[in-house]
PDB file of N, CA and C in Angstrom:
ATOM      1  N   UNK A 216      52.860 167.055 139.071  1.00  0.00           N
ATOM      2  CA  UNK A 216      52.443 167.760 137.974  1.00  0.00           C
ATOM      3  C   UNK A 216      51.881 169.076 138.398  1.00  0.00           C
ATOM      4  N   UNK A 217      50.969 169.247 139.293  1.00  0.00           N
ATOM      5  CA  UNK A 217      50.008 170.195 139.676  1.00  0.00           C
ATOM      6  C   UNK A 217      50.420 170.827 140.880  1.00  0.00           C
ATOM      7  N   UNK A 218      50.805 172.021 140.966  1.00  0.00           N
ATOM      8  CA  UNK A 218      51.279 172.781 142.314  1.00  0.00           C
ATOM      9  C   UNK A 218      49.790 173.563 142.670  1.00  0.00           C
ATOM     10  N   UNK A 219      49.523 173.558 143.982  1.00  0.00           N
ATOM     11  CA  UNK A 219      48.696 174.242 144.497  1.00  0.00           C
ATOM     12  C   UNK A 219      48.783 174.869 146.054  1.00  0.00           C
ATOM     13  N   UNK A 220      48.115 175.757 146.227  1.00  0.00           N
ATOM     14  CA  UNK A 220      48.070 176.046 147.906  1.00  0.00           C
ATOM     15  C   UNK A 220      47.091 174.974 148.721  1.00  0.00           C
ATOM     16  N   UNK A 221      47.458 174.765 149.746  1.00  0.00           N
ATOM     17  CA  UNK A 221      46.986 173.773 150.521  1.00  0.00           C
ATOM     18  C   UNK A 221      45.293 174.208 150.767  1.00  0.00           C
ATOM     19  N   UNK A 222      44.972 175.586 150.876  1.00  0.00           N
ATOM     20  CA  UNK A 222      43.700 175.922 151.147  1.00  0.00           C
ATOM     21  C   UNK A 222      42.652 175.522 149.872  1.00  0.00           C
ATOM     22  N   UNK A 223      43.305 174.963 148.997  1.00  0.00           N
ATOM     23  CA  UNK A 223      42.512 174.740 147.706  1.00  0.00           C
ATOM     24  C   UNK A 223      42.336 173.307 147.662  1.00  0.00           C
ATOM     25  N   UNK A 224      43.059 172.424 148.493  1.00  0.00           N
ATOM     26  CA  UNK A 224      43.183 170.949 148.252  1.00  0.00           C
ATOM     27  C   UNK A 224      41.950 170.053 148.035  1.00  0.00           C
ATOM     28  N   UNK A 225      40.933 170.378 148.768  1.00  0.00           N
ATOM     29  CA  UNK A 225      39.562 169.797 148.500  1.00  0.00           C
ATOM     30  C   UNK A 225      39.023 170.002 147.213  1.00  0.00           C
ATOM     31  N   UNK A 226      39.226 171.167 146.608  1.00  0.00           N
ATOM     32  CA  UNK A 226      38.448 171.538 145.760  1.00  0.00           C
ATOM     33  C   UNK A 226      39.456 170.815 144.335  1.00  0.00           C
ATOM     34  N   UNK A 227      40.631 170.566 144.540  1.00  0.00           N
ATOM     35  CA  UNK A 227      41.560 170.207 143.509  1.00  0.00           C
ATOM     36  C   UNK A 227      41.249 168.422 143.623  1.00  0.00           C
ATOM     37  N   UNK A 228      41.164 167.972 144.516  1.00  0.00           N
ATOM     38  CA  UNK A 228      40.855 166.396 144.585  1.00  0.00           C
ATOM     39  C   UNK A 228      39.395 166.289 144.203  1.00  0.00           C
ATOM     40  N   UNK A 229      38.556 166.972 144.149  1.00  0.00           N
ATOM     41  CA  UNK A 229      37.311 166.970 143.971  1.00  0.00           C
ATOM     42  C   UNK A 229      37.473 167.072 142.294  1.00  0.00           C
ATOM     43  N   UNK A 230      38.074 168.033 141.610  1.00  0.00           N
ATOM     44  CA  UNK A 230      38.276 167.985 140.305  1.00  0.00           C
ATOM     45  C   UNK A 230      39.023 167.036 139.346  1.00  0.00           C
ATOM     46  N   UNK A 231      40.323 166.834 139.975  1.00  0.00           N
ATOM     47  CA  UNK A 231      41.334 165.795 139.559  1.00  0.00           C
ATOM     48  C   UNK A 231      41.637 164.516 140.131  1.00  0.00           C
ATOM     49  N   UNK A 232      40.678 164.205 141.066  1.00  0.00           N
ATOM     50  CA  UNK A 232      40.851 163.275 142.054  1.00  0.00           C
ATOM     51  C   UNK A 232      40.951 161.819 141.319  1.00  0.00           C
ATOM     52  N   UNK A 233      40.232 161.530 140.345  1.00  0.00           N
ATOM     53  CA  UNK A 233      40.096 160.402 139.503  1.00  0.00           C
ATOM     54  C   UNK A 233      40.508 160.363 138.198  1.00  0.00           C
ATOM     55  N   UNK A 234      41.377 161.495 137.895  1.00  0.00           N
ATOM     56  CA  UNK A 234      41.863 161.669 136.419  1.00  0.00           C
ATOM     57  C   UNK A 234      43.254 161.183 136.461  1.00  0.00           C
ATOM     58  N   UNK A 235      43.633 160.304 135.464  1.00  0.00           N
ATOM     59  CA  UNK A 235      45.149 159.981 135.105  1.00  0.00           C
ATOM     60  C   UNK A 235      45.584 160.757 134.104  1.00  0.00           C
ATOM     61  N   UNK A 236      46.886 161.250 134.223  1.00  0.00           N
ATOM     62  CA  UNK A 236      47.491 162.134 133.357  1.00  0.00           C
ATOM     63  C   UNK A 236      48.453 160.875 132.749  1.00  0.00           C
ATOM     64  N   UNK A 237      48.811 160.800 131.623  1.00  0.00           N
ATOM     65  CA  UNK A 237      49.288 159.778 130.621  1.00  0.00           C
ATOM     66  C   UNK A 237      50.304 160.550 129.475  1.00  0.00           C
ATOM     67  N   UNK A 238      51.118 159.825 128.895  1.00  0.00           N
ATOM     68  CA  UNK A 238      52.158 160.318 127.970  1.00  0.00           C
ATOM     69  C   UNK A 238      51.488 160.681 126.567  1.00  0.00           C
ATOM     70  N   UNK A 239      50.641 159.722 126.035  1.00  0.00           N
ATOM     71  CA  UNK A 239      50.364 159.899 124.649  1.00  0.00           C
ATOM     72  C   UNK A 239      48.862 159.282 124.571  1.00  0.00           C
ATOM     73  N   UNK A 240      48.100 159.896 123.358  1.00  0.00           N
ATOM     74  CA  UNK A 240      47.046 159.267 122.895  1.00  0.00           C
ATOM     75  C   UNK A 240      46.630 157.919 123.263  1.00  0.00           C
ATOM     76  N   UNK A 241      47.666 157.219 122.708  1.00  0.00           N
ATOM     77  CA  UNK A 241      47.299 155.545 122.560  1.00  0.00           C
ATOM     78  C   UNK A 241      47.231 155.045 124.072  1.00  0.00           C
ATOM     79  N   UNK A 242      48.056 155.478 124.873  1.00  0.00           N
ATOM     80  CA  UNK A 242      47.857 155.133 126.208  1.00  0.00           C
ATOM     81  C   UNK A 242      46.595 155.569 126.744  1.00  0.00           C
ATOM     82  N   UNK A 243      46.079 157.019 126.553  1.00  0.00           N
ATOM     83  CA  UNK A 243      45.064 157.503 127.182  1.00  0.00           C
ATOM     84  C   UNK A 243      43.710 156.735 126.721  1.00  0.00           C
ATOM     85  N   UNK A 244      43.685 156.294 125.301  1.00  0.00           N
ATOM     86  CA  UNK A 244      42.632 155.610 124.827  1.00  0.00           C
ATOM     87  C   UNK A 244      42.628 154.278 125.515  1.00  0.00           C
ATOM     88  N   UNK A 245      43.608 153.631 125.627  1.00  0.00           N
ATOM     89  CA  UNK A 245      43.691 152.300 126.235  1.00  0.00           C
ATOM     90  C   UNK A 245      43.390 152.306 127.506  1.00  0.00           C
ATOM     91  N   UNK A 246      43.661 153.241 128.567  1.00  0.00           N
ATOM     92  CA  UNK A 246      43.536 153.350 129.925  1.00  0.00           C
ATOM     93  C   UNK A 246      42.220 153.563 130.236  1.00  0.00           C
ATOM     94  N   UNK A 247      41.727 154.648 129.336  1.00  0.00           N
ATOM     95  CA  UNK A 247      40.288 155.014 129.757  1.00  0.00           C
ATOM     96  C   UNK A 247      39.263 153.954 129.283  1.00  0.00           C
ATOM     97  N   UNK A 248      39.405 153.097 128.290  1.00  0.00           N
ATOM     98  CA  UNK A 248      38.648 152.059 128.042  1.00  0.00           C
ATOM     99  C   UNK A 248      38.658 150.786 128.843  1.00  0.00           C
ATOM    100  N   UNK A 249      40.039 150.475 129.174  1.00  0.00           N
ATOM    101  CA  UNK A 249      40.181 149.218 130.270  1.00  0.00           C
ATOM    102  C   UNK A 249      39.636 149.568 131.705  1.00  0.00           C
ATOM    103  N   UNK A 250      39.701 150.911 132.178  1.00  0.00           N
ATOM    104  CA  UNK A 250      39.393 151.303 133.485  1.00  0.00           C
ATOM    105  C   UNK A 250      38.153 152.179 133.744  1.00  0.00           C
ATOM    106  N   UNK A 251      37.748 152.560 132.486  1.00  0.00           N
ATOM    107  CA  UNK A 251      36.801 153.495 132.785  1.00  0.00           C
ATOM    108  C   UNK A 251      37.010 154.628 133.698  1.00  0.00           C
ATOM    109  N   UNK A 252      38.147 155.234 133.419  1.00  0.00           N
ATOM    110  CA  UNK A 252      38.654 156.346 134.049  1.00  0.00           C
ATOM    111  C   UNK A 252      39.089 157.540 133.108  1.00  0.00           C
ATOM    112  N   UNK A 253      38.746 158.730 133.716  1.00  0.00           N
ATOM    113  CA  UNK A 253      39.205 159.802 132.684  1.00  0.00           C
ATOM    114  C   UNK A 253      40.598 159.985 132.782  1.00  0.00           C
ATOM    115  N   UNK A 254      41.201 160.217 131.397  1.00  0.00           N
ATOM    116  CA  UNK A 254      42.522 160.277 131.278  1.00  0.00           C
ATOM    117  C   UNK A 254      42.840 161.597 130.295  1.00  0.00           C
ATOM    118  N   UNK A 255      44.055 162.177 130.703  1.00  0.00           N
ATOM    119  CA  UNK A 255      44.400 163.373 129.926  1.00  0.00           C
ATOM    120  C   UNK A 255      45.886 163.446 129.620  1.00  0.00           C
ATOM    121  N   UNK A 256      46.156 163.518 128.417  1.00  0.00           N
ATOM    122  CA  UNK A 256      47.488 163.484 127.754  1.00  0.00           C
ATOM    123  C   UNK A 256      48.293 164.591 128.133  1.00  0.00           C
ATOM    124  N   UNK A 257      49.726 164.840 128.127  1.00  0.00           N
ATOM    125  CA  UNK A 257      50.531 165.693 128.348  1.00  0.00           C
ATOM    126  C   UNK A 257      50.398 166.743 127.333  1.00  0.00           C
ATOM    127  N   UNK A 258      49.740 166.699 126.245  1.00  0.00           N
ATOM    128  CA  UNK A 258      49.082 167.723 125.371  1.00  0.00           C
ATOM    129  C   UNK A 258      48.082 168.244 125.726  1.00  0.00           C
ATOM    130  N   UNK A 259      47.148 167.451 126.661  1.00  0.00           N
ATOM    131  CA  UNK A 259      46.162 168.095 127.061  1.00  0.00           C
ATOM    132  C   UNK A 259      44.783 167.711 126.340  1.00  0.00           C
ATOM    133  N   UNK A 260      44.870 166.446 125.788  1.00  0.00           N
ATOM    134  CA  UNK A 260      43.461 165.839 125.108  1.00  0.00           C
ATOM    135  C   UNK A 260      43.058 164.960 126.317  1.00  0.00           C
ATOM    136  N   UNK A 261      41.744 165.176 126.482  1.00  0.00           N
ATOM    137  CA  UNK A 261      41.145 164.514 127.412  1.00  0.00           C
ATOM    138  C   UNK A 261      40.195 163.501 126.983  1.00  0.00           C
ATOM    139  N   UNK A 262      40.291 162.291 127.445  1.00  0.00           N
ATOM    140  CA  UNK A 262      39.392 161.136 127.080  1.00  0.00           C
ATOM    141  C   UNK A 262      38.589 160.736 128.591  1.00  0.00           C
ATOM    142  N   UNK A 263      37.267 160.796 128.232  1.00  0.00           N
ATOM    143  CA  UNK A 263      36.334 160.630 129.120  1.00  0.00           C
ATOM    144  C   UNK A 263      35.638 159.375 128.888  1.00  0.00           C
ATOM    145  N   UNK A 264      35.245 158.472 130.051  1.00  0.00           N
ATOM    146  CA  UNK A 264      34.716 157.132 129.921  1.00  0.00           C
ATOM    147  C   UNK A 264      33.454 157.243 129.161  1.00  0.00           C
ATOM    148  N   UNK A 265      32.787 158.410 129.221  1.00  0.00           N
ATOM    149  CA  UNK A 265      31.211 158.381 128.508  1.00  0.00           C
ATOM    150  C   UNK A 265      31.628 158.557 127.161  1.00  0.00           C
ATOM    151  N   UNK A 266      32.927 158.326 126.482  1.00  0.00           N
ATOM    152  CA  UNK A 266      33.023 158.647 125.076  1.00  0.00           C
ATOM    153  C   UNK A 266      33.415 159.831 124.545  1.00  0.00           C
ATOM    154  N   UNK A 267      33.481 161.008 125.437  1.00  0.00           N
ATOM    155  CA  UNK A 267      33.884 162.101 124.761  1.00  0.00           C
ATOM    156  C   UNK A 267      35.216 162.488 124.635  1.00  0.00           C
ATOM    157  N   UNK A 268      35.912 162.990 123.703  1.00  0.00           N
ATOM    158  CA  UNK A 268      37.263 163.464 123.712  1.00  0.00           C
ATOM    159  C   UNK A 268      37.194 164.954 123.335  1.00  0.00           C
ATOM    160  N   UNK A 269      38.144 165.615 124.163  1.00  0.00           N
ATOM    161  CA  UNK A 269      37.980 167.105 123.944  1.00  0.00           C
ATOM    162  C   UNK A 269      39.464 167.335 123.485  1.00  0.00           C
ATOM    163  N   UNK A 270      39.769 168.631 122.982  1.00  0.00           N
ATOM    164  CA  UNK A 270      41.015 168.946 122.394  1.00  0.00           C
ATOM    165  C   UNK A 270      42.044 169.468 123.476  1.00  0.00           C
ATOM    166  N   UNK A 271      43.224 169.419 122.951  1.00  0.00           N
ATOM    167  CA  UNK A 271      44.306 169.456 123.861  1.00  0.00           C
ATOM    168  C   UNK A 271      44.904 171.052 123.599  1.00  0.00           C
ATOM    169  N   UNK A 272      46.162 170.880 123.686  1.00  0.00           N
ATOM    170  CA  UNK A 272      47.069 172.197 123.615  1.00  0.00           C
ATOM    171  C   UNK A 272      46.690 172.964 122.364  1.00  0.00           C
ATOM    172  N   UNK A 273      46.929 174.405 122.415  1.00  0.00           N
ATOM    173  CA  UNK A 273      46.772 175.116 121.239  1.00  0.00           C
ATOM    174  C   UNK A 273      47.651 174.644 120.053  1.00  0.00           C
ATOM    175  N   UNK A 274      49.140 174.290 120.274  1.00  0.00           N
ATOM    176  CA  UNK A 274      49.859 173.828 119.297  1.00  0.00           C
ATOM    177  C   UNK A 274      49.543 172.379 118.755  1.00  0.00           C
ATOM    178  N   UNK A 275      48.767 171.738 119.559  1.00  0.00           N
ATOM    179  CA  UNK A 275      48.116 170.224 119.193  1.00  0.00           C
ATOM    180  C   UNK A 275      46.857 170.206 118.543  1.00  0.00           C
ATOM    181  N   UNK A 276      46.032 171.581 118.353  1.00  0.00           N
ATOM    182  CA  UNK A 276      44.564 171.665 117.991  1.00  0.00           C
ATOM    183  C   UNK A 276      44.452 170.851 116.793  1.00  0.00           C
ATOM    184  N   UNK A 277      43.611 170.045 116.815  1.00  0.00           N
ATOM    185  CA  UNK A 277      42.753 169.235 116.030  1.00  0.00           C
ATOM    186  C   UNK A 277      43.614 167.801 115.763  1.00  0.00           C
ATOM    187  N   UNK A 278      44.476 167.551 116.395  1.00  0.00           N
ATOM    188  CA  UNK A 278      45.260 166.291 116.227  1.00  0.00           C
ATOM    189  C   UNK A 278      44.331 165.109 116.486  1.00  0.00           C
ATOM    190  N   UNK A 279      43.642 164.923 117.579  1.00  0.00           N
ATOM    191  CA  UNK A 279      42.894 163.870 117.942  1.00  0.00           C
ATOM    192  C   UNK A 279      41.707 163.760 116.803  1.00  0.00           C
ATOM    193  N   UNK A 280      41.111 164.827 116.396  1.00  0.00           N
ATOM    194  CA  UNK A 280      40.272 164.727 115.453  1.00  0.00           C
ATOM    195  C   UNK A 280      40.695 164.500 114.019  1.00  0.00           C
ATOM    196  N   UNK A 281      41.915 164.649 113.676  1.00  0.00           N
ATOM    197  CA  UNK A 281      42.397 164.253 112.559  1.00  0.00           C
ATOM    198  C   UNK A 281      42.690 162.782 112.673  1.00  0.00           C
ATOM    199  N   UNK A 282      43.303 162.265 113.465  1.00  0.00           N
ATOM    200  CA  UNK A 282      43.646 160.808 113.878  1.00  0.00           C
ATOM    201  C   UNK A 282      42.128 160.011 113.691  1.00  0.00           C
ATOM    202  N   UNK A 283      41.026 160.710 114.134  1.00  0.00           N
ATOM    203  CA  UNK A 283      39.913 159.700 114.254  1.00  0.00           C
ATOM    204  C   UNK A 283      39.333 159.749 112.670  1.00  0.00           C
ATOM    205  N   UNK A 284      39.557 160.933 111.965  1.00  0.00           N
ATOM    206  CA  UNK A 284      39.169 161.081 110.718  1.00  0.00           C
ATOM    207  C   UNK A 284      39.824 160.099 109.731  1.00  0.00           C
ATOM    208  N   UNK A 285      41.140 160.058 110.118  1.00  0.00           N
ATOM    209  CA  UNK A 285      42.161 159.139 109.258  1.00  0.00           C
ATOM    210  C   UNK A 285      41.552 157.594 109.412  1.00  0.00           C
ATOM    211  N   UNK A 286      41.371 157.269 110.787  1.00  0.00           N
ATOM    212  CA  UNK A 286      40.913 156.093 111.150  1.00  0.00           C
ATOM    213  C   UNK A 286      39.538 155.746 110.368  1.00  0.00           C
ATOM    214  N   UNK A 287      38.644 156.584 110.605  1.00  0.00           N
ATOM    215  CA  UNK A 287      37.496 156.372 109.702  1.00  0.00           C
ATOM    216  C   UNK A 287      37.497 155.946 108.420  1.00  0.00           C
ATOM    217  N   UNK A 288      38.260 156.827 107.395  1.00  0.00           N
ATOM    218  CA  UNK A 288      38.609 156.602 105.994  1.00  0.00           C
ATOM    219  C   UNK A 288      39.381 155.328 106.007  1.00  0.00           C
ATOM    220  N   UNK A 289      40.325 155.150 106.774  1.00  0.00           N
ATOM    221  CA  UNK A 289      40.887 153.544 106.697  1.00  0.00           C
ATOM    222  C   UNK A 289      40.177 152.610 106.826  1.00  0.00           C
ATOM    223  N   UNK A 290      39.283 152.518 107.958  1.00  0.00           N
ATOM    224  CA  UNK A 290      38.025 151.555 108.165  1.00  0.00           C
ATOM    225  C   UNK A 290      37.218 151.463 106.770  1.00  0.00           C
ATOM    226  N   UNK A 291      36.853 152.468 106.274  1.00  0.00           N
ATOM    227  CA  UNK A 291      36.016 152.459 104.968  1.00  0.00           C
ATOM    228  C   UNK A 291      36.663 151.711 103.947  1.00  0.00           C
ATOM    229  N   UNK A 292      38.031 152.186 103.696  1.00  0.00           N
ATOM    230  CA  UNK A 292      38.567 151.499 102.641  1.00  0.00           C
ATOM    231  C   UNK A 292      38.868 149.983 102.859  1.00  0.00           C
ATOM    232  N   UNK A 293      38.983 149.678 103.968  1.00  0.00           N
ATOM    233  CA  UNK A 293      39.244 148.296 104.188  1.00  0.00           C
ATOM    234  C   UNK A 293      37.798 147.396 104.238  1.00  0.00           C
ATOM    235  N   UNK A 294      36.662 147.950 104.371  1.00  0.00           N
ATOM    236  CA  UNK A 294      35.500 147.407 104.343  1.00  0.00           C
ATOM    237  C   UNK A 294      35.007 147.056 102.877  1.00  0.00           C
ATOM    238  N   UNK A 295      35.919 147.960 102.068  1.00  0.00           N
ATOM    239  CA  UNK A 295      35.655 147.947 100.518  1.00  0.00           C
ATOM    240  C   UNK A 295      35.988 146.866  99.778  1.00  0.00           C
TER     241      UNK A 295
END
């Protein structure tokens, strides 16, 4: 998925060495939780074991936060 010149191999291994690239948000969330490994979706959403999620591609802006908002609203409704 990532092409690079050999002269920057060490830098890329340092930055991306323990990051997994996955197809979607559900897989990213499950893998990140289960393995405590940083995961990135093909859309660019980053799931970090520390609990942070950062946005993905320009075309997908806000998708993750929107889904989290929907989840929160649903959880509140179920609790009522």
